[in-house]
mmCIF file of C-alpha atoms in Angstrom:
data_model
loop_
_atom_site.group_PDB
_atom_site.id
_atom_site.type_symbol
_atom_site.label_atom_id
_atom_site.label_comp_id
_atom_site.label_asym_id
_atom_site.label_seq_id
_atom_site.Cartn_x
_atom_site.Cartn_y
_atom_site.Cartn_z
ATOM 1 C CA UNK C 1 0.000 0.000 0.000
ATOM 2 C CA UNK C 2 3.102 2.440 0.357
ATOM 3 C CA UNK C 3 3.531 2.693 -2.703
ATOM 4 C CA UNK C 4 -0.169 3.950 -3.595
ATOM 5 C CA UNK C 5 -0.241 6.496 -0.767
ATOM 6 C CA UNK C 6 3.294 7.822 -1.946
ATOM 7 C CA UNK C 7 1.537 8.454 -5.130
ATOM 8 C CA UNK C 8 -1.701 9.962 -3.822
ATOM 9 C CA UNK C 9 0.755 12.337 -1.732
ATOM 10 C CA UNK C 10 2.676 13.623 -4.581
ATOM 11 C CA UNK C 11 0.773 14.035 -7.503
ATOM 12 C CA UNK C 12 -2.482 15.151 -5.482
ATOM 13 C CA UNK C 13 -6.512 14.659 -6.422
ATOM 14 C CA UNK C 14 -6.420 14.856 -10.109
ATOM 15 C CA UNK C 15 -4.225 12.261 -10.766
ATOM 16 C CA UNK C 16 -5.864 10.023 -7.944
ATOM 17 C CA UNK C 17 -8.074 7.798 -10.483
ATOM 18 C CA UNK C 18 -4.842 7.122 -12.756
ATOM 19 C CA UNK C 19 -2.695 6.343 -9.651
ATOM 20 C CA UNK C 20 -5.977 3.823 -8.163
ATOM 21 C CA UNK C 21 -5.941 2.434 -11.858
ATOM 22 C CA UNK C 22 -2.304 1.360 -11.447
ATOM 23 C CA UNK C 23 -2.390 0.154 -8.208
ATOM 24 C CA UNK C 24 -5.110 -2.175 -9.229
ATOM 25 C CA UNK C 25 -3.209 -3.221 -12.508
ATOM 26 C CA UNK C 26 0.475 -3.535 -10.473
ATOM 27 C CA UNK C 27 -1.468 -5.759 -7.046
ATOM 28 C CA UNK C 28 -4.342 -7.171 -8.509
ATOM 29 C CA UNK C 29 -4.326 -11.112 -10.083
ATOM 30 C CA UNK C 30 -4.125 -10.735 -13.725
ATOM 31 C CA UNK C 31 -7.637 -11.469 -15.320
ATOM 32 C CA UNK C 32 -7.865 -14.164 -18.546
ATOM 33 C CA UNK C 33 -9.161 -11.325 -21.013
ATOM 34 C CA UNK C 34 -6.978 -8.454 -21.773
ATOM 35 C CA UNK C 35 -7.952 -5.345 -20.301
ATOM 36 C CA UNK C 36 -8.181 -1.533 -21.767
ATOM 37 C CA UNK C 37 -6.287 1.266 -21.404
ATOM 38 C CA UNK C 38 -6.973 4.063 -19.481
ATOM 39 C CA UNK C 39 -6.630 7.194 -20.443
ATOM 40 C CA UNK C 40 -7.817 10.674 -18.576
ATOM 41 C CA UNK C 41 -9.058 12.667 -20.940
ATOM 42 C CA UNK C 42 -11.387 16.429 -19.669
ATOM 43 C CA UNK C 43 -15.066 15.593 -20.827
ATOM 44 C CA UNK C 44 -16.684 19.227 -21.299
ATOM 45 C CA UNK C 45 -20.515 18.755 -20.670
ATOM 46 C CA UNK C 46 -21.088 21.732 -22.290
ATOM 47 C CA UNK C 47 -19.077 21.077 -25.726
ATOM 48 C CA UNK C 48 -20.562 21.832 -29.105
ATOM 49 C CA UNK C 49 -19.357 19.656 -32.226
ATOM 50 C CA UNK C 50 -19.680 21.358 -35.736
ATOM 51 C CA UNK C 51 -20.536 19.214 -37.808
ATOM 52 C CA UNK C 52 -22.182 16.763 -35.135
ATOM 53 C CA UNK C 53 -19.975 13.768 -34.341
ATOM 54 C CA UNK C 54 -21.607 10.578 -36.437
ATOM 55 C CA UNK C 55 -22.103 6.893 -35.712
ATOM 56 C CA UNK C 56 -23.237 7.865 -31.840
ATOM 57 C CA UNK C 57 -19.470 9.351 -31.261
ATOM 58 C CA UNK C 58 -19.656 11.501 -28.480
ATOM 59 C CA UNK C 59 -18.575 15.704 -28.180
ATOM 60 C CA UNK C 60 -15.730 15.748 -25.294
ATOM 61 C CA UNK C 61 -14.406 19.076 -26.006
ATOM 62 C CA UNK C 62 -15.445 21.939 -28.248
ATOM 63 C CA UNK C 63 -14.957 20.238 -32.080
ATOM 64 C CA UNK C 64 -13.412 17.258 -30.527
ATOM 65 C CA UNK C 65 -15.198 13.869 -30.656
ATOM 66 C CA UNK C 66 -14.534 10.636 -29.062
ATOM 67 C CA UNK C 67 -15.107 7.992 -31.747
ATOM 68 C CA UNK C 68 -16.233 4.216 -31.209
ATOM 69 C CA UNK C 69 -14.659 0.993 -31.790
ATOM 70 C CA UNK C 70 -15.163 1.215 -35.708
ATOM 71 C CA UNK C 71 -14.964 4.896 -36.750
ATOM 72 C CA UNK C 72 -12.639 6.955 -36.827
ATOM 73 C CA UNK C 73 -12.338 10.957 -38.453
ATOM 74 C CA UNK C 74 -12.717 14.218 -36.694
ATOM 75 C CA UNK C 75 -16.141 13.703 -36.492
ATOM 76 C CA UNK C 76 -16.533 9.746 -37.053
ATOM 77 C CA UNK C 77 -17.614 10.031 -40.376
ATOM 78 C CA UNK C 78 -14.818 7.149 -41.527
ATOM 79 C CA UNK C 79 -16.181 3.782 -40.742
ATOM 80 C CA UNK C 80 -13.589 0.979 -40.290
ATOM 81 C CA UNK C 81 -13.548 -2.579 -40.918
ATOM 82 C CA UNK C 82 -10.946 -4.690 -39.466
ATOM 83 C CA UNK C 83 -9.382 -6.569 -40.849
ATOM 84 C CA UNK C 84 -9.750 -4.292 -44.247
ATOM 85 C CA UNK C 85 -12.099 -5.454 -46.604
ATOM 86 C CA UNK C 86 -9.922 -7.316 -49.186
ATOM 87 C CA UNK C 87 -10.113 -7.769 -53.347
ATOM 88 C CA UNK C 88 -11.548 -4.101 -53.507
ATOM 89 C CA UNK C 89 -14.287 -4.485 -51.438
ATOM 90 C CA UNK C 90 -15.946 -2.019 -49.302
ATOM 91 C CA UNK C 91 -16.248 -1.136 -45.695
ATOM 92 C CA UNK C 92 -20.264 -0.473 -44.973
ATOM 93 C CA UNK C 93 -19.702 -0.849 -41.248
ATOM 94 C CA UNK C 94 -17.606 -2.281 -38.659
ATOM 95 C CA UNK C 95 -17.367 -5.697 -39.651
ATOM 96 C CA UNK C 96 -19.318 -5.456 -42.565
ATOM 97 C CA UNK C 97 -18.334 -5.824 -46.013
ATOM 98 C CA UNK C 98 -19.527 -5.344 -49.239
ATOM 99 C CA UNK C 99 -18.145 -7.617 -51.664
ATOM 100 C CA UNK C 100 -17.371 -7.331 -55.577
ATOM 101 C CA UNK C 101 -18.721 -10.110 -57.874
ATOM 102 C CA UNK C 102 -16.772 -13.219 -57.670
ATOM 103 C CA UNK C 103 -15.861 -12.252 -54.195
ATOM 104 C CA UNK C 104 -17.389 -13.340 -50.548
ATOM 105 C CA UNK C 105 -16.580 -14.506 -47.026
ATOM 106 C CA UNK C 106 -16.797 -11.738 -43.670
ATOM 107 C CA UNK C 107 -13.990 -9.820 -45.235
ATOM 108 C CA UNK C 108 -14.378 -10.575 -48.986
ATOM 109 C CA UNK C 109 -11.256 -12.552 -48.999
ATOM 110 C CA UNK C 110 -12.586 -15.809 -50.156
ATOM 111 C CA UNK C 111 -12.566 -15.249 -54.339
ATOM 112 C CA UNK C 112 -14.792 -17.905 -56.447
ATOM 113 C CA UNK C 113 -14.560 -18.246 -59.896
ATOM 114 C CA UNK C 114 -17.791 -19.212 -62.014
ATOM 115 C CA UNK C 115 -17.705 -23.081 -63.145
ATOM 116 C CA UNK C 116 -14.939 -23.323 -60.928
ATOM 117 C CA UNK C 117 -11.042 -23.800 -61.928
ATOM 118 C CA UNK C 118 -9.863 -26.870 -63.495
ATOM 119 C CA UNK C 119 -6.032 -28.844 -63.629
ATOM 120 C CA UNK C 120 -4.662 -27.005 -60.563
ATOM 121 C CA UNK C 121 -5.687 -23.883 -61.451
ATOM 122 C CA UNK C 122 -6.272 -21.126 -59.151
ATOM 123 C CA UNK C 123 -8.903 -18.302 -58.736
ATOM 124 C CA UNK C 124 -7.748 -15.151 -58.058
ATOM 125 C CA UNK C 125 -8.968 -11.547 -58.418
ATOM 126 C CA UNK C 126 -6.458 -9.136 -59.527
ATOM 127 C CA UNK C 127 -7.451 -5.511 -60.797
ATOM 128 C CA UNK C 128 -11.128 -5.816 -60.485
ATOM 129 C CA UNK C 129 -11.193 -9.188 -62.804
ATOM 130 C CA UNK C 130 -11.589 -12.897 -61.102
ATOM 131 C CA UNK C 131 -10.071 -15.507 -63.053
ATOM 132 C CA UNK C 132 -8.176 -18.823 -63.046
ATOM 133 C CA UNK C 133 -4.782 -18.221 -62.803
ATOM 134 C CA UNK C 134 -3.644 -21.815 -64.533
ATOM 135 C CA UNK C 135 -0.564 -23.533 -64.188
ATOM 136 C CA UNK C 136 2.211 -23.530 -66.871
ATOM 137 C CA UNK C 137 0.465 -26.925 -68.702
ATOM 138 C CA UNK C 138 -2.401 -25.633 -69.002
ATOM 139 C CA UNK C 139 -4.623 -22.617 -70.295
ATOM 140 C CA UNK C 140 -8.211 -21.248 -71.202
ATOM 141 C CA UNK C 141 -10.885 -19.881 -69.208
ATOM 142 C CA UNK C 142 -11.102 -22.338 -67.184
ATOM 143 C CA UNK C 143 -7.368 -23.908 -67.582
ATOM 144 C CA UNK C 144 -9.709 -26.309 -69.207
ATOM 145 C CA UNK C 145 -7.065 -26.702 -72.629
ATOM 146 C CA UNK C 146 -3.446 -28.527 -72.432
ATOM 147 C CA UNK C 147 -0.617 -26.852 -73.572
ATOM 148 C CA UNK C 148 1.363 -28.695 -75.952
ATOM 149 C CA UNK C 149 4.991 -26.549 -76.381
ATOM 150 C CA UNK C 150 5.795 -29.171 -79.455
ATOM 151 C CA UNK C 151 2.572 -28.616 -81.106
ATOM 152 C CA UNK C 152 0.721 -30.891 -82.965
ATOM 153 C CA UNK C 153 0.965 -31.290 -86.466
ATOM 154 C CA UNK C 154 -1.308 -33.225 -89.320
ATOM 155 C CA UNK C 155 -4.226 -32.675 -87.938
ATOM 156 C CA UNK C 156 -3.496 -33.904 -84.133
ATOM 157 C CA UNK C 157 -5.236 -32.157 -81.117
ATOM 158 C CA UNK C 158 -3.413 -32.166 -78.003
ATOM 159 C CA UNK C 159 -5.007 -33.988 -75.142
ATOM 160 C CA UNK C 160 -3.109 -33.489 -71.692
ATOM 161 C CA UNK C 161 0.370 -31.755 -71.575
ATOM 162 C CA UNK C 162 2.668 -32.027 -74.350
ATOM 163 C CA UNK C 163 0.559 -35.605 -75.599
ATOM 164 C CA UNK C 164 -0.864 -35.351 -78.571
ATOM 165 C CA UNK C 165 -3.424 -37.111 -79.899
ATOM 166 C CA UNK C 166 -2.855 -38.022 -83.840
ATOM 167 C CA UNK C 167 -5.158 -39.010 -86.330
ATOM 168 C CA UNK C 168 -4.768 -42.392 -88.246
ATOM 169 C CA UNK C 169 -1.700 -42.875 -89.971
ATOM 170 C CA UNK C 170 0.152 -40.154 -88.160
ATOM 171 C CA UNK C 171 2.592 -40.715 -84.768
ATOM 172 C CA UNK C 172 4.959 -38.797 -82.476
ATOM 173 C CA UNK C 173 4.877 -36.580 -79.981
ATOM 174 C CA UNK C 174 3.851 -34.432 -82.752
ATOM 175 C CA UNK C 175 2.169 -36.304 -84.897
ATOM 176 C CA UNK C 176 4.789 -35.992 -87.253
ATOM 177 C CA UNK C 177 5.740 -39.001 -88.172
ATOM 178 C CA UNK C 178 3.524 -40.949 -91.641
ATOM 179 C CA UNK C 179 2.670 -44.984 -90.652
ATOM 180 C CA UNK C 180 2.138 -45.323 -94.463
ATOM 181 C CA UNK C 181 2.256 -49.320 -95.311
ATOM 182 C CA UNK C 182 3.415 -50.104 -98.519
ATOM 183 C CA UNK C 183 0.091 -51.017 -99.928
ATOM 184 C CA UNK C 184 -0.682 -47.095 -99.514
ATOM 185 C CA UNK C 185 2.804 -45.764 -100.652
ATOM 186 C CA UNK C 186 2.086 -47.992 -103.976
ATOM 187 C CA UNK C 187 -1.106 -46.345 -104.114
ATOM 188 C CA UNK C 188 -0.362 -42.477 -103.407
ATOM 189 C CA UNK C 189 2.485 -42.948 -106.180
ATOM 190 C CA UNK C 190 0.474 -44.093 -109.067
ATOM 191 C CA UNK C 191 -2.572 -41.745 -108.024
ATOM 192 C CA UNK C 192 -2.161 -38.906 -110.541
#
């Protein structure tokens, strides 16, 4: 207790509250939820706010509002959502999002893209668009089409990554390569 009535003694009645406050934090068994600050601050009962403080902030001094978990401004015009709103979207009020298309979740951080993304792909929203973001083998809307770097030749569509699928009488990873028999070589020769 010495140490609370040294206080009391020295800094006299106006700092008596902050001093009790500390006393209490310092002696006192720490409670299982965090606690808030304290902070003195000179509430003027009489204090005019022009404009009026917003979102039920309250006029503690002439033009000086105290602003509630959520707002924040001069006046508490600013709402705040935290965490930020993410992927663009927009702060309504605290804790409340409102999402672009293609985006949802609390916070708009959860992105969807329509029909989904397909091989490994990934949806993502980047500068306003959502869209698969597909890995190197693959590409399309919906990474839906392989990539074949080779290419395929002779009329050959390509099926999964760099396979090609050949039509009759073609092979190869390209479908370069003739599987003429000899019965059609004898035949395309004497064709004229």
């Amino acid at each position: 207790m010495d140490g609370f009535s040294s206080c009391f003694k020295s800094r006299g009645m106006l700092l008596f509250l902050v001093c009790f406050l500390c006393f209490l934090e310092i002696n006192e068994a720490k409670p299982k939820t965090p606690r808030g600050v304290a902070i003195p601050f000179v509430f003027d009962s009489k204090a005019v706010c022009e404009p009026p403080c917003q979102h039920a902030g309250i006029c503690i001094r002439n033009n000086t509002c105290f602003c509630f978990k959520g707002y924040e401004g001069d006046h508490c015009q600013y709402v705040n959502c935290y965490p930020k709103c993410k992927n663009g979207g927009e702060c309504l009020r605290p804790g409340k999002c409102r999402c672009p298309k293609g985006t949802g979740g609390k916070y708009c951080h959860e992105v969807t893209c329509d029909g989904g993304c397909w091989n490994g792909g990934e949806c993502i929203h980047m500068n306003g668009i959502v869209k698969c973001l597909c890995t190197s083998s693959w590409t399309g809307s919906k990474c839906q089409d392989a990539i074949c770097p080779q290419g395929c030749r002779n009329g050959g569509s390509c099926v999964a990554p760099g396979i090609c699928s050949c039509p009759e009488g073609w092979i190869g990873g390209a479908c370069h390569i003739g599987t003429f028999s000899s019965k059609d070589f004898m035949s395309f020769t004497y064709t004229i």
